[in-house]
Each structure stands twice: as structure tokens, then as C-alpha cells.
PDB file of C-alpha atoms and ligand atoms in Angstrom:
ATOM      1  CA  ASN A   1      25.546 171.964  49.501  1.00 43.00           C
ATOM      2  CA  ASN A   2      28.820 172.327  51.361  1.00 49.00           C
ATOM      3  CA  PHE A   3      27.301 171.834  54.799  1.00 49.00           C
ATOM      4  CA  SER A   4      25.895 168.404  54.051  1.00 48.00           C
ATOM      5  CA  ASN A   5      29.186 167.426  52.423  1.00 51.00           C
ATOM      6  CA  LEU A   6      31.078 168.482  55.524  1.00 49.00           C
ATOM      7  CA  ARG A   7      28.739 166.547  57.764  1.00 48.00           C
ATOM      8  CA  THR A   8      29.129 163.330  55.830  1.00 55.00           C
ATOM      9  CA  PHE A   9      32.816 163.578  55.023  1.00 63.00           C
ATOM     10  CA  ASN A  10      35.660 164.158  57.437  1.00 69.00           C
ATOM     11  CA  ILE A  11      38.742 165.750  55.880  1.00 80.00           C
ATOM     12  CA  ASP A  12      40.697 165.635  59.115  1.00 87.00           C
ATOM     13  CA  ALA A  13      43.968 163.673  58.992  1.00 91.00           C
ATOM     14  CA  SER A  14      43.074 161.961  62.280  1.00 90.00           C
ATOM     15  CA  SER A  15      40.573 159.728  60.462  1.00 92.00           C
ATOM     16  CA  LEU A  16      43.200 158.519  57.964  1.00 96.00           C
ATOM     17  CA  PRO A  17      44.991 155.149  58.355  1.00 96.00           C
ATOM     18  CA  ASN A  18      48.095 155.195  60.553  1.00 97.00           C
ATOM     19  CA  VAL A  19      51.578 154.176  59.472  1.00 97.00           C
ATOM     20  CA  LYS A  20      54.851 154.135  61.381  1.00 97.00           C
ATOM     21  CA  ARG A  21      55.942 157.750  61.790  1.00 97.00           C
ATOM     22  CA  ASN A  22      59.117 159.000  60.053  1.00 97.00           C
ATOM     23  CA  LYS A  23      59.531 155.751  58.171  1.00 97.00           C
ATOM     24  CA  PHE A  24      58.263 156.694  54.719  1.00 98.00           C
ATOM     25  CA  TYR A  25      59.243 159.304  52.150  1.00 98.00           C
ATOM     26  CA  VAL A  26      56.842 160.161  49.343  1.00 98.00           C
ATOM     27  CA  VAL A  27      57.344 162.434  46.331  1.00 98.00           C
ATOM     28  CA  ILE A  28      54.173 164.111  45.069  1.00 98.00           C
ATOM     29  CA  ASP A  29      54.361 165.571  41.579  1.00 98.00           C
ATOM     30  CA  PRO A  30      51.758 168.192  40.638  1.00 98.00           C
ATOM     31  CA  GLY A  31      51.618 167.963  36.830  1.00 98.00           C
ATOM     32  CA  HIS A  32      52.549 170.867  34.532  1.00 98.00           C
ATOM     33  CA  GLY A  33      53.081 174.405  35.962  1.00 97.00           C
ATOM     34  CA  GLY A  34      54.234 177.851  34.933  1.00 95.00           C
ATOM     35  CA  ILE A  35      53.861 178.491  31.224  1.00 95.00           C
ATOM     36  CA  ASP A  36      52.444 174.970  30.818  1.00 96.00           C
ATOM     37  CA  ALA A  37      48.965 175.179  32.347  1.00 97.00           C
ATOM     38  CA  GLY A  38      48.105 171.639  31.270  1.00 97.00           C
ATOM     39  CA  ALA A  39      44.536 171.028  30.174  1.00 97.00           C
ATOM     40  CA  ILE A  40      42.170 173.997  30.007  1.00 97.00           C
ATOM     41  CA  GLY A  41      38.574 173.110  30.700  1.00 97.00           C
ATOM     42  CA  ILE A  42      35.113 174.498  31.162  1.00 97.00           C
ATOM     43  CA  ARG A  43      34.989 178.128  32.377  1.00 96.00           C
ATOM     44  CA  GLY A  44      38.767 178.280  31.935  1.00 97.00           C
ATOM     45  CA  LEU A  45      39.438 175.720  34.663  1.00 98.00           C
ATOM     46  CA  ARG A  46      43.196 175.041  34.527  1.00 98.00           C
ATOM     47  CA  GLU A  47      44.742 171.671  35.273  1.00 98.00           C
ATOM     48  CA  THR A  48      47.835 173.255  36.835  1.00 98.00           C
ATOM     49  CA  ASP A  49      45.780 175.105  39.479  1.00 98.00           C
ATOM     50  CA  VAL A  50      43.648 172.102  40.356  1.00 98.00           C
ATOM     51  CA  VAL A  51      46.523 169.647  40.709  1.00 98.00           C
ATOM     52  CA  LEU A  52      48.763 172.029  42.678  1.00 98.00           C
ATOM     53  CA  ASP A  53      45.981 172.679  45.178  1.00 98.00           C
ATOM     54  CA  VAL A  54      45.224 168.964  45.532  1.00 98.00           C
ATOM     55  CA  SER A  55      48.933 168.078  45.833  1.00 98.00           C
ATOM     56  CA  LYS A  56      49.501 170.598  48.623  1.00 98.00           C
ATOM     57  CA  THR A  57      46.622 169.129  50.612  1.00 97.00           C
ATOM     58  CA  VAL A  58      47.951 165.599  50.073  1.00 98.00           C
ATOM     59  CA  GLN A  59      51.297 166.795  51.439  1.00 98.00           C
ATOM     60  CA  ARG A  60      49.650 168.415  54.463  1.00 97.00           C
ATOM     61  CA  LEU A  61      47.587 165.312  55.290  1.00 97.00           C
ATOM     62  CA  LEU A  62      50.472 162.857  54.873  1.00 98.00           C
ATOM     63  CA  SER A  63      52.789 165.080  56.923  1.00 97.00           C
ATOM     64  CA  LYS A  64      50.298 164.935  59.781  1.00 96.00           C
ATOM     65  CA  LYS A  65      50.571 161.138  59.650  1.00 97.00           C
ATOM     66  CA  GLY A  66      54.362 161.331  60.005  1.00 97.00           C
ATOM     67  CA  VAL A  67      55.105 160.663  56.331  1.00 98.00           C
ATOM     68  CA  ASN A  68      57.888 162.778  54.840  1.00 98.00           C
ATOM     69  CA  VAL A  69      56.648 164.422  51.660  1.00 98.00           C
ATOM     70  CA  ARG A  70      58.361 166.429  48.984  1.00 98.00           C
ATOM     71  CA  LEU A  71      56.540 168.266  46.196  1.00 98.00           C
ATOM     72  CA  THR A  72      58.341 168.485  42.844  1.00 98.00           C
ATOM     73  CA  ARG A  73      56.959 172.027  42.559  1.00 97.00           C
ATOM     74  CA  LYS A  74      55.356 174.316  45.111  1.00 97.00           C
ATOM     75  CA  GLY A  75      54.190 177.079  42.814  1.00 96.00           C
ATOM     76  CA  GLU A  76      53.613 178.065  39.222  1.00 96.00           C
ATOM     77  CA  ILE A  77      57.021 177.231  37.854  1.00 94.00           C
ATOM     78  CA  ASP A  78      57.867 175.608  34.554  1.00 94.00           C
ATOM     79  CA  LEU A  79      59.393 172.229  35.347  1.00 96.00           C
ATOM     80  CA  ASP A  80      60.471 169.650  32.772  1.00 97.00           C
ATOM     81  CA  LEU A  81      59.692 165.992  33.233  1.00 97.00           C
ATOM     82  CA  SER A  82      63.244 164.776  33.812  1.00 97.00           C
ATOM     83  CA  PRO A  83      63.967 166.919  36.908  1.00 97.00           C
ATOM     84  CA  ARG A  84      60.747 165.577  38.445  1.00 98.00           C
ATOM     85  CA  VAL A  85      62.107 162.075  38.031  1.00 98.00           C
ATOM     86  CA  THR A  86      65.578 163.083  39.205  1.00 98.00           C
ATOM     87  CA  ILE A  87      64.177 164.535  42.436  1.00 97.00           C
ATOM     88  CA  ALA A  88      62.553 161.204  43.247  1.00 98.00           C
ATOM     89  CA  ASN A  89      65.446 158.980  42.134  1.00 98.00           C
ATOM     90  CA  ARG A  90      68.248 161.006  43.781  1.00 97.00           C
ATOM     91  CA  THR A  91      66.483 161.360  47.098  1.00 96.00           C
ATOM     92  CA  GLY A  92      65.440 157.708  47.305  1.00 96.00           C
ATOM     93  CA  ALA A  93      61.685 158.164  47.507  1.00 98.00           C
ATOM     94  CA  ASP A  94      59.633 155.139  48.585  1.00 98.00           C
ATOM     95  CA  ILE A  95      56.893 156.043  46.131  1.00 98.00           C
ATOM     96  CA  PHE A  96      56.175 158.663  43.482  1.00 98.00           C
ATOM     97  CA  VAL A  97      52.684 160.006  42.776  1.00 98.00           C
ATOM     98  CA  SER A  98      52.055 162.345  39.857  1.00 98.00           C
ATOM     99  CA  ILE A  99      48.730 164.179  39.964  1.00 98.00           C
ATOM    100  CA  HIS A 100      46.948 165.305  36.795  1.00 98.00           C
ATOM    101  CA  ALA A 101      43.521 166.210  35.458  1.00 98.00           C
ATOM    102  CA  ASN A 102      42.279 165.034  32.093  1.00 98.00           C
ATOM    103  CA  ALA A 103      40.961 166.656  28.930  1.00 97.00           C
ATOM    104  CA  SER A 104      39.033 164.872  26.223  1.00 96.00           C
ATOM    105  CA  ARG A 105      39.798 165.349  22.569  1.00 93.00           C
ATOM    106  CA  GLY A 106      37.386 167.922  21.193  1.00 93.00           C
ATOM    107  CA  LYS A 107      36.567 168.937  24.797  1.00 94.00           C
ATOM    108  CA  LYS A 108      33.500 166.735  24.951  1.00 97.00           C
ATOM    109  CA  LYS A 109      31.429 167.724  27.981  1.00 97.00           C
ATOM    110  CA  ASP A 110      29.919 164.268  28.394  1.00 97.00           C
ATOM    111  CA  ILE A 111      33.301 162.602  28.957  1.00 98.00           C
ATOM    112  CA  ASN A 112      34.076 162.368  32.672  1.00 98.00           C
ATOM    113  CA  GLY A 113      35.883 159.874  34.857  1.00 98.00           C
ATOM    114  CA  LEU A 114      38.929 159.002  36.900  1.00 98.00           C
ATOM    115  CA  GLU A 115      41.839 156.684  36.159  1.00 98.00           C
ATOM    116  CA  THR A 116      45.211 155.764  37.611  1.00 98.00           C
ATOM    117  CA  PHE A 117      48.246 154.600  35.644  1.00 98.00           C
ATOM    118  CA  TYR A 118      51.266 152.587  36.711  1.00 98.00           C
ATOM    119  CA  TYR A 119      54.133 151.484  34.513  1.00 97.00           C
ATOM    120  CA  SER A 120      55.141 148.031  35.729  1.00 93.00           C
ATOM    121  CA  GLY A 121      55.467 145.800  38.754  1.00 95.00           C
ATOM    122  CA  TRP A 122      52.991 144.609  41.356  1.00 97.00           C
ATOM    123  CA  ARG A 123      53.840 147.415  43.779  1.00 97.00           C
ATOM    124  CA  GLY A 124      53.035 150.126  41.269  1.00 98.00           C
ATOM    125  CA  LYS A 125      49.847 148.323  40.343  1.00 98.00           C
ATOM    126  CA  LEU A 126      48.839 147.905  43.989  1.00 98.00           C
ATOM    127  CA  LEU A 127      49.511 151.586  44.717  1.00 98.00           C
ATOM    128  CA  ALA A 128      47.398 152.522  41.688  1.00 98.00           C
ATOM    129  CA  GLU A 129      44.570 150.248  42.856  1.00 98.00           C
ATOM    130  CA  LYS A 130      44.558 151.665  46.393  1.00 98.00           C
ATOM    131  CA  ILE A 131      44.420 155.250  45.126  1.00 98.00           C
ATOM    132  CA  GLN A 132      41.836 154.536  42.411  1.00 98.00           C
ATOM    133  CA  GLN A 133      39.532 152.836  44.940  1.00 98.00           C
ATOM    134  CA  GLU A 134      39.523 155.933  47.141  1.00 98.00           C
ATOM    135  CA  ILE A 135      39.218 158.650  44.478  1.00 98.00           C
ATOM    136  CA  ILE A 136      36.237 156.856  42.940  1.00 98.00           C
ATOM    137  CA  ARG A 137      34.546 156.879  46.324  1.00 97.00           C
ATOM    138  CA  VAL A 138      34.606 160.699  46.524  1.00 96.00           C
ATOM    139  CA  SER A 139      33.464 161.157  42.916  1.00 96.00           C
ATOM    140  CA  PRO A 140      30.019 159.507  42.737  1.00 94.00           C
ATOM    141  CA  GLY A 141      28.545 159.301  39.240  1.00 94.00           C
ATOM    142  CA  SER A 142      31.853 159.941  37.526  1.00 97.00           C
ATOM    143  CA  PRO A 143      32.965 156.841  35.585  1.00 98.00           C
ATOM    144  CA  ASP A 144      35.609 154.528  37.009  1.00 98.00           C
ATOM    145  CA  ARG A 145      38.042 154.320  34.087  1.00 98.00           C
ATOM    146  CA  GLY A 146      40.127 151.924  36.114  1.00 98.00           C
ATOM    147  CA  VAL A 147      43.747 151.149  36.791  1.00 98.00           C
ATOM    148  CA  ARG A 148      45.864 150.819  33.698  1.00 97.00           C
ATOM    149  CA  SER A 149      49.425 150.339  32.646  1.00 97.00           C
ATOM    150  CA  GLY A 150      50.778 153.447  30.921  1.00 97.00           C
ATOM    151  CA  ARG A 151      54.085 154.599  29.497  1.00 96.00           C
ATOM    152  CA  TYR A 152      54.190 158.166  30.812  1.00 97.00           C
ATOM    153  CA  PHE A 153      57.762 159.417  31.259  1.00 98.00           C
ATOM    154  CA  VAL A 154      57.511 160.195  34.974  1.00 98.00           C
ATOM    155  CA  ILE A 155      56.280 156.709  35.886  1.00 98.00           C
ATOM    156  CA  ARG A 156      58.552 154.929  33.408  1.00 98.00           C
ATOM    157  CA  LYS A 157      61.813 156.605  34.497  1.00 98.00           C
ATOM    158  CA  THR A 158      61.318 156.686  38.247  1.00 98.00           C
ATOM    159  CA  ASN A 159      62.911 153.698  39.943  1.00 96.00           C
ATOM    160  CA  MET A 160      60.385 153.259  42.773  1.00 98.00           C
ATOM    161  CA  PRO A 161      56.689 152.292  42.640  1.00 98.00           C
ATOM    162  CA  ALA A 162      55.145 155.189  40.719  1.00 98.00           C
ATOM    163  CA  VAL A 163      51.667 156.151  39.564  1.00 98.00           C
ATOM    164  CA  LEU A 164      50.004 158.909  37.580  1.00 98.00           C
ATOM    165  CA  VAL A 165      46.539 159.813  38.823  1.00 98.00           C
ATOM    166  CA  GLU A 166      43.954 161.519  36.619  1.00 98.00           C
ATOM    167  CA  ILE A 167      41.452 163.036  39.041  1.00 98.00           C
ATOM    168  CA  GLY A 168      38.787 163.930  36.480  1.00 98.00           C
ATOM    169  CA  PHE A 169      38.199 165.788  33.211  1.00 98.00           C
ATOM    170  CA  VAL A 170      38.429 169.579  33.382  1.00 98.00           C
ATOM    171  CA  THR A 171      36.548 169.425  30.061  1.00 98.00           C
ATOM    172  CA  GLY A 172      33.762 167.222  31.467  1.00 98.00           C
ATOM    173  CA  LYS A 173      30.574 168.812  32.717  1.00 98.00           C
ATOM    174  CA  LEU A 174      30.297 166.716  35.880  1.00 98.00           C
ATOM    175  CA  ASP A 175      34.002 166.619  36.741  1.00 98.00           C
ATOM    176  CA  ALA A 176      34.690 170.310  36.028  1.00 98.00           C
ATOM    177  CA  ARG A 177      31.821 171.433  38.236  1.00 97.00           C
ATOM    178  CA  ARG A 178      33.434 169.481  41.057  1.00 97.00           C
ATOM    179  CA  LEU A 179      37.095 170.181  40.373  1.00 98.00           C
ATOM    180  CA  GLU A 180      36.508 173.920  40.529  1.00 97.00           C
ATOM    181  CA  LYS A 181      35.275 173.584  44.126  1.00 97.00           C
ATOM    182  CA  PRO A 182      37.838 173.797  46.966  1.00 95.00           C
ATOM    183  CA  LEU A 183      35.888 171.293  49.063  1.00 95.00           C
ATOM    184  CA  HIS A 184      35.903 168.641  46.335  1.00 97.00           C
ATOM    185  CA  ARG A 185      39.637 169.177  45.813  1.00 97.00           C
ATOM    186  CA  LYS A 186      40.140 168.541  49.524  1.00 96.00           C
ATOM    187  CA  ARG A 187      38.092 165.365  49.300  1.00 96.00           C
ATOM    188  CA  VAL A 188      40.163 164.136  46.343  1.00 98.00           C
ATOM    189  CA  ALA A 189      43.364 164.956  48.221  1.00 98.00           C
ATOM    190  CA  TYR A 190      42.079 163.084  51.255  1.00 97.00           C
ATOM    191  CA  ALA A 191      41.280 160.107  49.017  1.00 98.00           C
ATOM    192  CA  ILE A 192      44.745 160.098  47.444  1.00 98.00           C
ATOM    193  CA  ALA A 193      46.379 160.351  50.884  1.00 98.00           C
ATOM    194  CA  LYS A 194      44.206 157.481  52.122  1.00 98.00           C
ATOM    195  CA  GLY A 195      45.168 155.296  49.154  1.00 98.00           C
ATOM    196  CA  ILE A 196      48.858 156.031  49.734  1.00 98.00           C
ATOM    197  CA  LEU A 197      48.606 155.233  53.453  1.00 98.00           C
ATOM    198  CA  LYS A 198      46.747 151.974  52.765  1.00 98.00           C
ATOM    199  CA  TYR A 199      49.482 151.001  50.338  1.00 98.00           C
ATOM    200  CA  LEU A 200      52.227 151.843  52.846  1.00 98.00           C
ATOM    201  CA  GLN A 201      50.415 149.857  55.531  1.00 97.00           C
ATOM    202  CA  ARG A 202      50.338 146.827  53.235  1.00 95.00           C
ATOM    203  CA  VAL A 203      53.786 146.980  51.681  1.00 93.00           C
ATOM    204  CA  GLY A 204      55.847 149.068  54.125  1.00 77.00           C
TER     205      GLY A 204
HETATM  206 ZN1   ZN B 301      48.355 166.542  32.808  1.00 60.78          ZN
END
């Protein structure tokens, strides 16, 4: 239940790794939005709602650590892929993190798991590894689908280390049951923030 989760897991920013304040600028990109709800899962769970909620918590946590954060969207607006990239490229972001949830073909309930994509370069790969390590930790029993190179537009066209995180399958029985819960979303956000901060500690 929620009480035991809260006892064993601290979602407070004070327990996150520290980085030099006001040094880093991160763009967080909640996938989809507006008319494009993204994947639709079990019990009508919508990717756009899950990833916006998680992204806002990532922003809040990183801000408390003195990291400047910009979201590519703050609400349910329809936003193409190229403006997401432009925001990051024009404003000189240090890193770009796009947050998504998965759907399996045929909406198979037994397919669950988390994965993180980068496009190229050791920095992107390292950022993906740091985030993947942490999101797996808060998703016990859900398969680790690993860190992979992918050709998604938003990570291919951005000119800073960039990753696309898939935080679980809205169509998967195990993942959907978690992703619909506000507490789990907070834990995933905490994990993503922790991965980002660990990366910045190492590379920044
Ligand atoms: Zn998506």
C-alpha cells in the first residue's frame, strides 16, 4: 500500500545528488499532447497524461537542486516534433530528455518493461544509462529492456546529449497498474531526476 511505499522511498529533493547550482539547463519534453494523446492503454490510461505529470515532477525536483529546467509543453497542447527540438537547440540546453510511455502492438497485457534510447555519442549513451539504472530500480518486476540506440526525431535532431525514456507500457498489466498511480509517477520522476543529476555530476 501507499504507506509502506512512502516509508521505504523518499521523494524529497533533498535526498537527490547535488550539482553546482545555476550551472545547468535541461529541457524536458513530455511526449505527445493535445489532440495526440499518444498510446492509450488499459482502462483508458493515456500516455500524454502520464508523461506530463511525470515531467512536471522532474522539473520541480531538478529546480530544487538549482538546475534550470524548461518543459517543451506545460499542458495539453498539440506540439509538433520540430518545435520541441528548436526549443532545445535555440536556447542552448545542456541536455534534452523526452519522456514517453510505451504500447505494444496488439495491446498485449503481458508485455511490460522500461527502456531508454539515445541517438549517438558517449554522452547521450551515458545519460541514457544513468536514467535507465534509476527507473528500473523503482519498477521491480518490470523487465529491463535496456539502453539502446534509436533514431527518433527528437533525439536525432537535437544538438546536445539527448535521450528518449519509455517509462513502461500503458498496455501492460503490470506497468499500467503502476503508471495510473500518482505515487508511482512521482517515484519514476524522482528516478529520472536522479539519473540526470548523476550524469551532470559526472560530465558537468
Ligand atoms: Zn510516445
